[in-house]
Short mmCIF file of C-alpha atoms in Angstrom, two decimals:
data_model
loop_
_atom_site.label_atom_id
_atom_site.label_comp_id
_atom_site.label_asym_id
_atom_site.label_seq_id
_atom_site.Cartn_x
_atom_site.Cartn_y
_atom_site.Cartn_z
CA MET J 1 -5.70 -9.80 -22.64
CA LEU J 2 -3.92 -7.31 -24.87
CA ALA J 3 -6.91 -5.04 -24.62
CA ALA J 4 -6.79 -5.32 -20.86
CA MET J 5 -3.09 -4.49 -20.78
CA LEU J 6 -3.69 -1.55 -23.11
CA LEU J 7 -6.54 -0.32 -21.00
CA LEU J 8 -4.35 -0.45 -17.93
CA SER J 9 -1.21 1.00 -19.46
CA PRO J 10 -0.28 4.28 -17.80
CA GLY J 11 -0.57 6.16 -21.08
CA ALA J 12 -4.20 5.27 -21.62
CA TRP J 13 -4.96 5.68 -17.97
CA ALA J 14 -3.82 9.23 -17.47
CA GLN J 15 -2.44 11.60 -20.06
CA GLU J 16 -1.31 14.29 -17.65
CA ARG J 17 2.23 15.19 -16.68
CA PHE J 18 3.16 13.78 -13.33
CA ILE J 19 6.03 13.25 -10.96
CA THR J 20 6.34 10.67 -8.20
CA LEU J 21 6.98 12.03 -4.72
CA ALA J 22 8.15 9.67 -2.01
CA SER J 23 7.04 11.04 1.30
CA THR J 24 6.13 10.02 4.78
CA THR J 25 2.96 8.65 6.27
CA SER J 26 2.87 11.62 8.66
CA THR J 27 2.45 14.18 5.85
CA GLU J 28 -0.02 12.03 3.89
CA GLN J 29 -2.17 11.03 6.85
CA SER J 30 -2.40 14.55 8.21
CA GLY J 31 -4.11 15.59 4.97
CA LEU J 32 -1.41 18.12 4.01
CA PHE J 33 -1.05 16.80 0.45
CA GLY J 34 -4.78 17.00 -0.13
CA HIS J 35 -4.35 20.73 0.53
CA LEU J 36 -1.08 21.40 -1.36
CA LEU J 37 -1.26 19.29 -4.50
CA PRO J 38 -4.40 20.79 -6.09
CA LEU J 39 -2.85 24.27 -5.68
CA PHE J 40 0.39 23.17 -7.35
CA LYS J 41 -1.45 21.40 -10.14
CA ALA J 42 -3.67 24.39 -10.86
CA GLU J 43 -0.57 26.52 -11.29
CA THR J 44 1.69 24.18 -13.27
CA GLY J 45 -0.50 21.39 -14.66
CA ILE J 46 1.80 18.85 -13.03
CA ASP J 47 0.24 16.05 -11.06
CA VAL J 48 2.18 14.92 -7.99
CA ARG J 49 1.71 11.23 -7.20
CA VAL J 50 2.51 10.61 -3.57
CA VAL J 51 3.82 7.28 -2.34
CA ALA J 52 3.57 7.56 1.44
CA VAL J 53 5.98 5.34 3.36
CA GLY J 54 8.37 5.69 6.29
CA THR J 55 11.33 8.05 5.82
CA GLY J 56 13.74 5.09 5.68
CA GLN J 57 11.78 3.48 2.87
CA ALA J 58 11.27 6.81 1.08
CA LEU J 59 15.05 7.33 1.01
CA LYS J 60 15.39 3.78 -0.34
CA LEU J 61 12.88 4.54 -3.12
CA GLY J 62 14.95 7.62 -4.00
CA GLU J 63 18.16 5.60 -3.99
CA ARG J 64 16.71 3.23 -6.57
CA GLY J 65 15.34 6.08 -8.67
CA ASP J 66 11.71 5.08 -8.09
CA ALA J 67 10.73 8.59 -7.08
CA ASP J 68 11.56 11.96 -8.61
CA ALA J 69 11.56 13.97 -5.39
CA LEU J 70 11.40 13.34 -1.65
CA LEU J 71 9.77 15.11 1.26
CA VAL J 72 11.05 13.46 4.43
CA HIS J 73 12.07 14.13 8.01
CA ASP J 74 15.33 12.70 9.21
CA ARG J 75 18.09 15.28 8.90
CA ALA J 76 20.93 12.81 9.46
CA GLY J 77 19.52 10.38 6.89
CA GLU J 78 18.85 13.19 4.41
CA ASP J 79 22.39 14.54 4.62
CA LYS J 80 23.78 11.04 4.12
CA PHE J 81 21.49 10.56 1.11
CA VAL J 82 22.84 13.74 -0.50
CA ALA J 83 26.45 13.06 0.48
CA GLU J 84 26.30 9.65 -1.19
CA GLY J 85 25.17 11.29 -4.42
CA PHE J 86 21.60 9.90 -4.49
CA GLY J 87 19.99 13.30 -4.08
CA ILE J 88 20.73 16.96 -4.82
CA ASP J 89 19.75 20.38 -3.50
CA ARG J 90 18.28 19.50 -0.09
CA ARG J 91 16.19 22.40 1.21
CA ASP J 92 14.37 23.10 4.46
CA VAL J 93 10.61 23.11 3.89
CA MET J 94 8.74 23.21 7.16
CA TYR J 95 8.67 21.81 10.64
CA ASN J 96 6.15 20.58 13.09
CA ASP J 97 6.79 18.85 16.37
CA PHE J 98 6.41 15.52 18.04
CA VAL J 99 4.20 14.95 21.04
CA VAL J 100 4.26 12.14 23.58
CA VAL J 101 0.80 10.65 23.93
CA GLY J 102 -0.29 8.27 26.63
CA PRO J 103 -3.19 7.25 28.89
CA ALA J 104 -5.01 10.27 30.32
CA ALA J 105 -4.61 8.72 33.79
CA ASP J 106 -0.82 9.26 33.37
CA PRO J 107 0.39 6.11 35.22
CA ALA J 108 4.09 7.05 34.85
CA GLY J 109 3.59 10.63 36.07
CA ILE J 110 5.11 12.34 33.02
CA LYS J 111 2.60 15.09 32.30
CA GLY J 112 4.28 18.42 31.59
CA ARG J 113 7.86 17.14 32.11
CA GLY J 114 10.81 17.36 29.72
CA VAL J 115 10.80 14.60 27.16
CA ALA J 116 14.02 12.85 28.26
CA GLU J 117 12.85 12.82 31.87
CA ALA J 118 9.43 11.58 30.78
CA PHE J 119 10.99 8.70 28.85
CA GLY J 120 13.11 7.82 31.90
CA ARG J 121 10.00 7.69 34.06
CA ILE J 122 8.14 5.53 31.54
CA ALA J 123 11.05 3.07 31.64
CA ALA J 124 11.25 3.16 35.46
CA ALA J 125 7.51 2.49 35.77
CA LYS J 126 7.72 -0.14 32.99
CA ALA J 127 4.64 1.57 31.56
CA PRO J 128 3.69 0.22 28.13
CA PHE J 129 5.28 2.08 25.19
CA ALA J 130 4.39 1.48 21.52
CA SER J 131 7.31 2.13 19.18
CA ARG J 132 7.02 2.53 15.40
CA GLY J 133 9.96 0.16 14.97
CA ASP J 134 9.98 0.80 11.21
CA ASP J 135 13.09 2.92 10.65
CA SER J 136 10.91 5.94 9.92
CA GLY J 137 11.88 9.51 10.76
CA THR J 138 9.69 9.35 13.86
CA HIS J 139 11.23 6.05 14.93
CA ARG J 140 14.75 7.42 14.45
CA SER J 141 13.82 10.46 16.59
CA GLU J 142 12.34 8.22 19.27
CA LEU J 143 15.53 6.18 19.47
CA ARG J 144 17.57 9.39 19.88
CA ILE J 145 15.36 10.40 22.83
CA TRP J 146 15.84 7.01 24.55
CA LYS J 147 19.57 7.50 24.12
CA THR J 148 19.40 10.96 25.71
CA ALA J 149 17.32 9.52 28.55
CA GLY J 150 19.98 6.85 29.11
CA VAL J 151 17.58 3.97 28.60
CA ASP J 152 18.66 0.95 26.58
CA VAL J 153 15.27 -0.30 25.37
CA LYS J 154 16.81 -3.34 23.71
CA ALA J 155 18.12 -4.51 27.11
CA ALA J 156 15.51 -3.11 29.50
CA GLY J 157 12.36 -3.09 27.38
CA ALA J 158 11.12 -6.61 28.01
CA GLY J 159 7.42 -6.69 28.80
CA TRP J 160 6.62 -3.02 28.25
CA TYR J 161 8.45 -1.75 25.14
CA ARG J 162 6.68 -2.96 21.98
CA GLU J 163 8.24 -2.57 18.54
CA LEU J 164 5.34 -2.60 16.11
CA GLY J 165 6.98 -2.13 12.72
CA SER J 166 4.06 -0.06 11.44
CA GLY J 167 3.19 3.42 10.25
CA MET J 168 2.14 6.25 12.55
CA GLY J 169 -1.59 5.59 12.32
CA PRO J 170 -1.44 1.83 12.95
CA THR J 171 0.95 2.47 15.85
CA LEU J 172 -1.55 4.89 17.40
CA ASN J 173 -4.34 2.35 16.86
CA THR J 174 -2.31 -0.26 18.73
CA ALA J 175 -1.26 2.20 21.43
CA ALA J 176 -4.91 3.12 21.97
CA GLY J 177 -5.78 -0.56 22.24
CA MET J 178 -2.99 -1.30 24.74
CA ASN J 179 -3.35 2.00 26.59
CA ALA J 180 0.33 2.58 25.84
CA HIS J 181 2.54 5.64 25.39
CA ALA J 182 3.79 6.59 21.94
CA LEU J 183 5.77 9.29 20.18
CA ALA J 184 3.64 10.84 17.43
CA ASP J 185 4.01 13.74 15.03
CA ARG J 186 1.47 16.42 15.80
CA GLY J 187 -0.05 16.31 12.29
CA THR J 188 -1.04 12.65 12.40
CA TRP J 189 -2.23 12.97 15.99
CA ALA J 190 -4.42 15.98 15.17
CA SER J 191 -6.23 14.15 12.38
CA PHE J 192 -6.32 10.76 14.15
CA LYS J 193 -9.80 9.62 15.07
CA ASN J 194 -9.46 6.46 17.18
CA ARG J 195 -7.85 8.02 20.30
CA GLN J 196 -9.81 6.19 23.02
CA ALA J 197 -8.12 7.02 26.38
CA LEU J 198 -4.99 8.58 24.88
CA THR J 199 -4.11 12.24 25.23
CA ILE J 200 -1.04 14.47 24.83
CA LEU J 201 1.16 14.22 27.95
CA VAL J 202 4.38 15.91 26.82
CA GLU J 203 4.81 18.66 24.25
CA GLY J 204 6.82 21.79 23.56
CA ASP J 205 10.25 20.38 24.49
CA LYS J 206 12.96 21.71 22.15
CA THR J 207 14.15 18.19 21.29
CA LEU J 208 10.67 17.41 19.91
CA PHE J 209 11.36 19.71 16.94
CA ASN J 210 10.61 17.83 13.68
CA PRO J 211 11.97 19.45 10.51
CA TYR J 212 11.06 18.30 7.00
CA GLY J 213 13.36 18.54 3.98
CA SER J 214 12.73 18.45 0.24
CA ILE J 215 15.32 16.65 -1.89
CA LEU J 216 15.54 16.08 -5.64
CA VAL J 217 16.54 12.58 -6.71
CA ASN J 218 19.82 12.90 -8.61
CA PRO J 219 18.89 12.59 -12.32
CA ALA J 220 22.49 11.74 -13.14
CA ARG J 221 22.03 8.35 -11.46
CA HIS J 222 18.79 7.22 -13.08
CA ALA J 223 17.77 7.99 -16.66
CA GLY J 224 14.03 7.92 -16.00
CA VAL J 225 13.94 10.64 -13.34
CA LYS J 226 11.73 13.58 -14.35
CA ALA J 227 14.23 16.23 -13.38
CA ALA J 228 12.57 19.37 -14.79
CA ASP J 229 9.07 18.78 -13.39
CA ALA J 230 10.46 17.60 -10.06
CA ALA J 231 12.56 20.76 -9.84
CA ALA J 232 9.44 22.84 -10.52
CA TRP J 233 7.75 21.17 -7.52
CA HIS J 234 10.84 21.58 -5.36
CA ARG J 235 11.06 25.31 -6.17
CA TRP J 236 7.31 25.85 -5.66
CA LEU J 237 7.25 24.05 -2.31
CA THR J 238 10.19 26.06 -0.96
CA GLY J 239 9.09 29.30 -2.68
CA PRO J 240 6.63 31.91 -1.42
CA LYS J 241 3.50 30.23 -2.82
CA GLY J 242 4.21 26.78 -1.43
CA GLN J 243 5.28 28.21 1.90
CA ALA J 244 2.07 30.23 2.16
CA ALA J 245 0.03 27.14 1.29
CA ILE J 246 1.75 25.14 4.05
CA ALA J 247 1.00 27.88 6.59
CA GLY J 248 -2.62 27.91 5.44
CA PHE J 249 -3.21 24.22 6.16
CA LYS J 250 -5.22 23.88 9.36
CA ILE J 251 -7.20 21.18 11.12
CA GLY J 252 -9.83 22.43 13.53
CA GLY J 253 -8.28 25.90 13.35
CA GLU J 254 -4.85 24.59 14.39
CA GLN J 255 -1.86 25.13 12.10
CA LEU J 256 0.03 21.83 11.79
CA PHE J 257 3.16 22.66 9.78
CA PHE J 258 5.30 25.77 9.97
CA PRO J 259 7.13 26.82 6.80
CA ASP J 260 10.83 27.54 7.26
CA ALA J 261 12.44 27.55 3.81
CA ARG J 262 15.11 30.19 3.40
CA MET W 1 -22.04 -2.90 18.24
CA HIS W 2 -22.01 0.86 17.85
CA ASP W 3 -18.97 0.62 15.53
CA LEU W 4 -20.68 -1.97 13.35
CA ALA W 5 -23.78 0.17 13.00
CA ALA W 6 -21.63 3.17 12.12
CA ALA W 7 -19.79 1.08 9.51
CA LEU W 8 -23.06 -0.08 7.98
CA SER W 9 -24.46 3.41 7.68
CA THR W 10 -21.13 4.67 6.28
CA ALA W 11 -21.18 1.92 3.66
CA LEU W 12 -24.76 2.75 2.73
CA ALA W 13 -24.00 6.46 2.49
CA LEU W 14 -20.98 5.77 0.28
CA VAL W 15 -22.92 3.52 -2.06
CA THR W 16 -25.96 5.73 -2.37
CA ALA W 17 -23.91 8.91 -2.85
CA PHE W 18 -22.11 7.50 -5.93
CA ASP W 19 -19.05 9.39 -4.80
CA PRO W 20 -16.88 9.67 -7.96
CA LEU W 21 -13.68 9.03 -6.02
CA MET W 22 -15.25 5.94 -4.52
CA LEU W 23 -16.41 4.76 -7.93
CA ASP W 24 -12.88 5.21 -9.31
CA ILE W 25 -11.52 3.04 -6.52
CA VAL W 26 -14.12 0.34 -7.14
CA ARG W 27 -13.55 0.44 -10.89
CA LEU W 28 -9.78 0.14 -10.46
CA SER W 29 -10.16 -2.80 -8.07
CA VAL W 30 -12.41 -4.68 -10.48
CA LEU W 31 -10.29 -3.87 -13.53
CA VAL W 32 -6.99 -4.85 -11.94
CA SER W 33 -8.23 -8.07 -10.35
CA GLY W 34 -10.35 -8.89 -13.41
CA ALA W 35 -7.43 -8.46 -15.80
CA ALA W 36 -5.15 -10.52 -13.56
CA VAL W 37 -7.70 -13.35 -13.40
CA LEU W 38 -8.29 -13.22 -17.16
CA ILE W 39 -4.58 -13.53 -17.91
CA ALA W 40 -4.14 -16.23 -15.29
CA ALA W 41 -7.08 -18.19 -16.77
CA VAL W 42 -5.79 -17.93 -20.35
CA ILE W 43 -2.42 -19.31 -19.24
CA GLY W 44 -3.45 -21.43 -16.26
CA LEU W 45 -6.31 -23.52 -17.68
CA PRO W 46 -4.34 -25.04 -20.59
CA LEU W 47 -1.25 -25.29 -18.41
CA GLY W 48 -3.15 -27.25 -15.78
CA ALA W 49 -4.69 -29.53 -18.42
CA VAL W 50 -1.37 -30.25 -20.10
CA LEU W 51 0.20 -30.94 -16.72
CA ALA W 52 -2.60 -33.41 -15.96
CA LEU W 53 -2.33 -35.26 -19.27
CA THR W 54 1.37 -35.32 -19.99
CA ALA W 55 3.83 -37.55 -18.20
CA PHE W 56 7.39 -36.28 -18.09
CA PRO W 57 10.25 -36.53 -15.62
CA GLY W 58 9.89 -34.02 -12.83
CA ARG W 59 6.14 -33.64 -13.19
CA GLY W 60 5.59 -34.60 -9.54
CA VAL W 61 7.95 -31.87 -8.41
CA LEU W 62 6.21 -29.35 -10.64
CA VAL W 63 2.79 -30.33 -9.28
CA VAL W 64 3.96 -30.01 -5.68
CA LEU W 65 5.50 -26.60 -6.42
CA LEU W 66 2.36 -25.41 -8.17
CA ASN W 67 0.21 -26.52 -5.24
CA ALA W 68 2.55 -24.84 -2.78
CA PHE W 69 2.54 -21.58 -4.79
CA MET W 70 -1.21 -21.31 -4.24
CA GLY W 71 -0.12 -19.94 -0.89
CA LEU W 72 2.48 -17.44 -2.15
CA PRO W 73 2.69 -14.53 0.32
CA PRO W 74 1.41 -11.41 -1.50
CA VAL W 75 4.01 -9.17 0.15
CA VAL W 76 6.82 -11.34 -1.21
CA VAL W 77 5.34 -11.37 -4.70
CA GLY W 78 4.90 -7.61 -4.49
CA LEU W 79 8.51 -7.19 -3.45
CA ALA W 80 9.78 -9.39 -6.29
CA VAL W 81 7.72 -7.50 -8.89
CA TYR W 82 8.86 -4.22 -7.34
CA LEU W 83 12.53 -5.17 -7.71
CA LEU W 84 11.83 -6.18 -11.31
CA LEU W 85 10.09 -2.90 -12.22
CA SER W 86 12.15 -0.50 -10.11
CA ARG W 87 14.14 2.02 -12.16
CA ALA W 88 17.24 0.34 -10.78
CA GLY W 89 15.84 -3.10 -11.79
CA PRO W 90 15.93 -5.05 -15.05
CA LEU W 91 12.61 -3.72 -16.40
CA GLY W 92 12.98 -0.24 -14.93
CA GLU W 93 13.07 1.50 -18.30
CA MET W 94 9.45 0.56 -19.00
CA GLY W 95 8.30 2.95 -16.29
CA LEU W 96 5.66 0.55 -15.02
CA LEU W 97 6.24 0.88 -11.28
CA PHE W 98 3.35 2.53 -9.39
CA THR W 99 0.91 1.93 -12.27
CA PRO W 100 -2.15 -0.33 -12.55
CA THR W 101 -0.22 -2.50 -15.01
CA ALA W 102 2.31 -3.32 -12.29
CA MET W 103 -0.57 -4.30 -10.02
CA VAL W 104 -2.01 -6.61 -12.69
CA MET W 105 1.39 -8.27 -13.08
CA ALA W 106 1.74 -8.93 -9.36
CA GLN W 107 -1.80 -10.26 -8.99
CA THR W 108 -1.39 -12.49 -12.04
CA VAL W 109 1.57 -14.14 -10.32
CA LEU W 110 -0.62 -14.70 -7.26
CA VAL W 111 -3.62 -16.08 -9.16
CA LEU W 112 -1.90 -18.22 -11.79
CA PRO W 113 -0.85 -21.07 -9.43
CA ILE W 114 -4.39 -21.28 -8.03
CA VAL W 115 -6.01 -21.56 -11.45
CA ALA W 116 -3.36 -23.93 -12.82
CA ALA W 117 -3.21 -26.23 -9.77
CA LEU W 118 -6.99 -26.53 -9.39
CA SER W 119 -7.59 -27.09 -13.11
CA ARG W 120 -4.85 -29.72 -13.15
CA GLN W 121 -6.77 -31.63 -10.48
CA VAL W 122 -10.10 -31.23 -12.28
CA VAL W 123 -8.72 -32.42 -15.61
CA ALA W 124 -6.79 -35.28 -14.00
CA ASP W 125 -10.00 -36.57 -12.39
CA LEU W 126 -11.91 -36.31 -15.66
CA TRP W 127 -9.14 -38.10 -17.51
CA GLU W 128 -9.36 -40.97 -15.07
CA GLU W 129 -13.05 -41.21 -15.80
CA TYR W 130 -13.14 -40.69 -19.56
CA GLY W 131 -9.57 -41.41 -20.63
CA GLU W 132 -10.32 -44.92 -21.87
CA GLN W 133 -13.21 -43.69 -23.97
CA LEU W 134 -11.30 -40.77 -25.50
CA ARG W 135 -8.36 -43.04 -26.28
CA SER W 136 -10.59 -45.57 -28.02
CA LEU W 137 -12.05 -42.74 -30.14
CA GLY W 138 -8.52 -41.88 -31.19
CA ALA W 139 -8.78 -38.25 -30.12
CA SER W 140 -5.67 -36.13 -30.68
CA ARG W 141 -3.87 -34.48 -27.75
CA PRO W 142 -5.19 -30.90 -28.36
CA ASN W 143 -8.64 -32.38 -28.84
CA VAL W 144 -8.47 -34.20 -25.52
CA VAL W 145 -7.36 -31.02 -23.74
CA MET W 146 -10.22 -29.02 -25.22
CA THR W 147 -12.81 -31.74 -24.55
CA LEU W 148 -11.82 -32.18 -20.91
CA LEU W 149 -11.62 -28.42 -20.26
CA TRP W 150 -15.10 -28.05 -21.72
CA ASP W 151 -16.40 -31.00 -19.73
CA GLY W 152 -15.03 -29.63 -16.51
CA ARG W 153 -16.07 -26.04 -17.18
CA PHE W 154 -18.26 -25.69 -14.09
CA SER W 155 -15.55 -26.94 -11.73
CA LEU W 156 -13.01 -24.83 -13.57
CA LEU W 157 -15.18 -21.77 -13.14
CA THR W 158 -14.96 -22.31 -9.40
CA ALA W 159 -11.17 -22.41 -9.74
CA VAL W 160 -11.24 -19.10 -11.59
CA LEU W 161 -13.53 -17.60 -8.95
CA ALA W 162 -11.14 -18.73 -6.25
CA GLY W 163 -8.47 -16.82 -8.13
CA PHE W 164 -10.67 -13.72 -8.30
CA GLY W 165 -11.31 -13.93 -4.58
CA ARG W 166 -7.59 -14.12 -3.91
CA ALA W 167 -6.86 -11.13 -6.18
CA SER W 168 -9.59 -8.84 -4.94
CA ALA W 169 -8.82 -9.55 -1.28
CA GLU W 170 -5.05 -9.12 -1.23
CA VAL W 171 -3.42 -5.89 -0.17
CA GLY W 172 0.26 -6.72 0.29
CA ALA W 173 1.26 -6.91 -3.36
CA VAL W 174 -0.73 -3.97 -4.77
CA MET W 175 0.41 -1.77 -1.90
CA ILE W 176 4.08 -2.27 -2.79
CA VAL W 177 3.94 -2.17 -6.59
CA GLY W 178 1.06 0.32 -6.80
CA GLY W 179 2.09 2.65 -4.00
CA ASN W 180 -1.53 3.41 -3.00
CA ILE W 181 -1.45 6.69 -4.96
CA SER W 182 -4.71 8.58 -4.63
CA GLY W 183 -6.67 8.54 -7.89
CA VAL W 184 -4.09 6.39 -9.68
CA THR W 185 -3.37 3.13 -7.88
CA ARG W 186 -5.66 3.21 -4.87
CA THR W 187 -7.83 0.08 -4.69
CA MET W 188 -10.47 -1.04 -2.22
CA THR W 189 -8.00 -2.96 -0.09
CA THR W 190 -5.31 -0.26 0.01
CA ALA W 191 -7.98 2.34 0.78
CA ILE W 192 -9.17 0.18 3.68
CA ALA W 193 -5.60 -0.11 4.97
CA LEU W 194 -5.18 3.68 4.69
CA GLU W 195 -8.40 4.51 6.53
CA THR W 196 -7.51 2.02 9.24
CA SER W 197 -4.17 3.75 9.72
CA LYS W 198 -5.96 7.09 9.99
CA GLY W 199 -8.00 5.57 12.80
CA ASP W 200 -11.23 6.07 10.86
CA LEU W 201 -12.45 2.58 11.65
CA PRO W 202 -16.12 3.01 10.60
CA LEU W 203 -15.06 4.26 7.14
CA ALA W 204 -12.55 1.41 6.80
CA LEU W 205 -15.12 -1.18 7.79
CA GLY W 206 -17.71 0.47 5.54
CA LEU W 207 -15.34 0.14 2.57
CA GLY W 208 -14.77 -3.46 3.59
CA LEU W 209 -18.50 -4.17 3.50
CA ILE W 210 -18.69 -2.70 0.00
CA LEU W 211 -15.79 -4.89 -1.14
CA ILE W 212 -17.47 -8.00 0.26
CA GLY W 213 -20.71 -6.97 -1.44
CA LEU W 214 -18.88 -6.50 -4.72
CA VAL W 215 -17.21 -9.92 -4.61
CA THR W 216 -20.55 -11.49 -3.66
CA ALA W 217 -22.22 -9.81 -6.64
CA VAL W 218 -19.58 -11.14 -9.03
CA ASN W 219 -20.02 -14.65 -7.63
CA ALA W 220 -23.80 -14.41 -7.81
CA ALA W 221 -23.63 -13.36 -11.46
CA VAL W 222 -21.36 -16.28 -12.32
CA PHE W 223 -23.60 -18.68 -10.40
CA LEU W 224 -26.71 -17.52 -12.25
CA VAL W 225 -25.04 -17.76 -15.63
CA GLY W 226 -23.84 -21.27 -14.75
CA GLN W 227 -27.32 -22.36 -13.71
CA ALA W 228 -28.91 -20.99 -16.87
CA ALA W 229 -26.30 -22.80 -18.97
CA ARG W 230 -26.86 -26.08 -17.11
CA ARG W 231 -30.61 -25.81 -17.57
CA ARG W 232 -30.24 -25.24 -21.29
CA MET W 233 -28.05 -28.33 -21.53
CA GLY W 234 -30.77 -30.30 -19.72
#
């Protein structure tokens, strides 16, 4: 038993330097980290261990000091996180955009419209809509769009608005199964394989802009935070090398994330 | 039908390619679940036996609780262990969160009630059968425990295997306390969950087939060893 514990202790398991990065399912499932992390490790020798959860949960992990750095996408939540002293030095990293996917037959007639109008039409047609419902960055954005569209999904959503409480991929799986609409980040959609009858119906609207921020967990609040190595990651990601690596990540020739650190 | 065929060929390709990443995942799954079952057996077998043989006030309550905890929800156990190991939690300084050790701890909590509750039943039944005899021989308490555990070893092995099945199949607890970190805490079940969320259903199902094959192989090995032992005993 002791031998088993010893064998499984983190020291024996992996000798390398590492930090824990709490990030979102959208970045992990798009394959971006598979592209970035080997480059960073080759340069610094630091391993980045990614725990991919929704932005709400990632912020929670940071609050409790269970991650050393965050890469998330909910500007309002990020600013609150920093203002409350849980994180320091928030920086812009990159952006991509959301797309509205739905049945190719377009039952609500939303193809090519503005996103708020499209959401209004989905509600009017009571066309099925699959919501993340998990307090993620994407879910928070979706709720803002419903607000702009003047639709109260809590009151009017019976029968067509489904809160799934799952990550982006599972939500798309369910949407494909129900032939429902969904708001998805372009990265996850581009690498998603089980699309069935779904296709992009709305894209390019300014409100679909989806910016990502990098935040260091405040080492003053938790003794175990690996401040120096996390700062090295933070600087690399927002520096010229990290930014170039982000721009170089493509799926099927399509660039998925656009660097915008200043 | 097409999906199933694709899953089968994916599974075959994965197994025959000996993909190192795949092997790491399999090894971690076996090590974590194996360690959890080992610890649970070392604690649970004697605990179950003592519970079967000792009368004390509140034993009934304890037995009911133990039986009920066989059905502990993995997500809840994962959450409890997470709060314990979180840097903001009581054991945070040990730095165990998102490590295989954390996963072993969570799975041990899941498996222990199964091993203890089932071995309590096995030993209680044996005691009913042989208690008179053992008492007349004047066997001491530790002696009785050892004798009955040895006598019931084949039934107890099934209890331990049930625990292994539980550990290797659960995803809720290891996902939370392990974090599904690639190359560090990714197991068969969390990898299956990840591939499902990527919409790569054939790969997910292929991994699932390998997991089922693995658990079947472990059970077959135990079965064969048991048979050989029985034959030798005549």
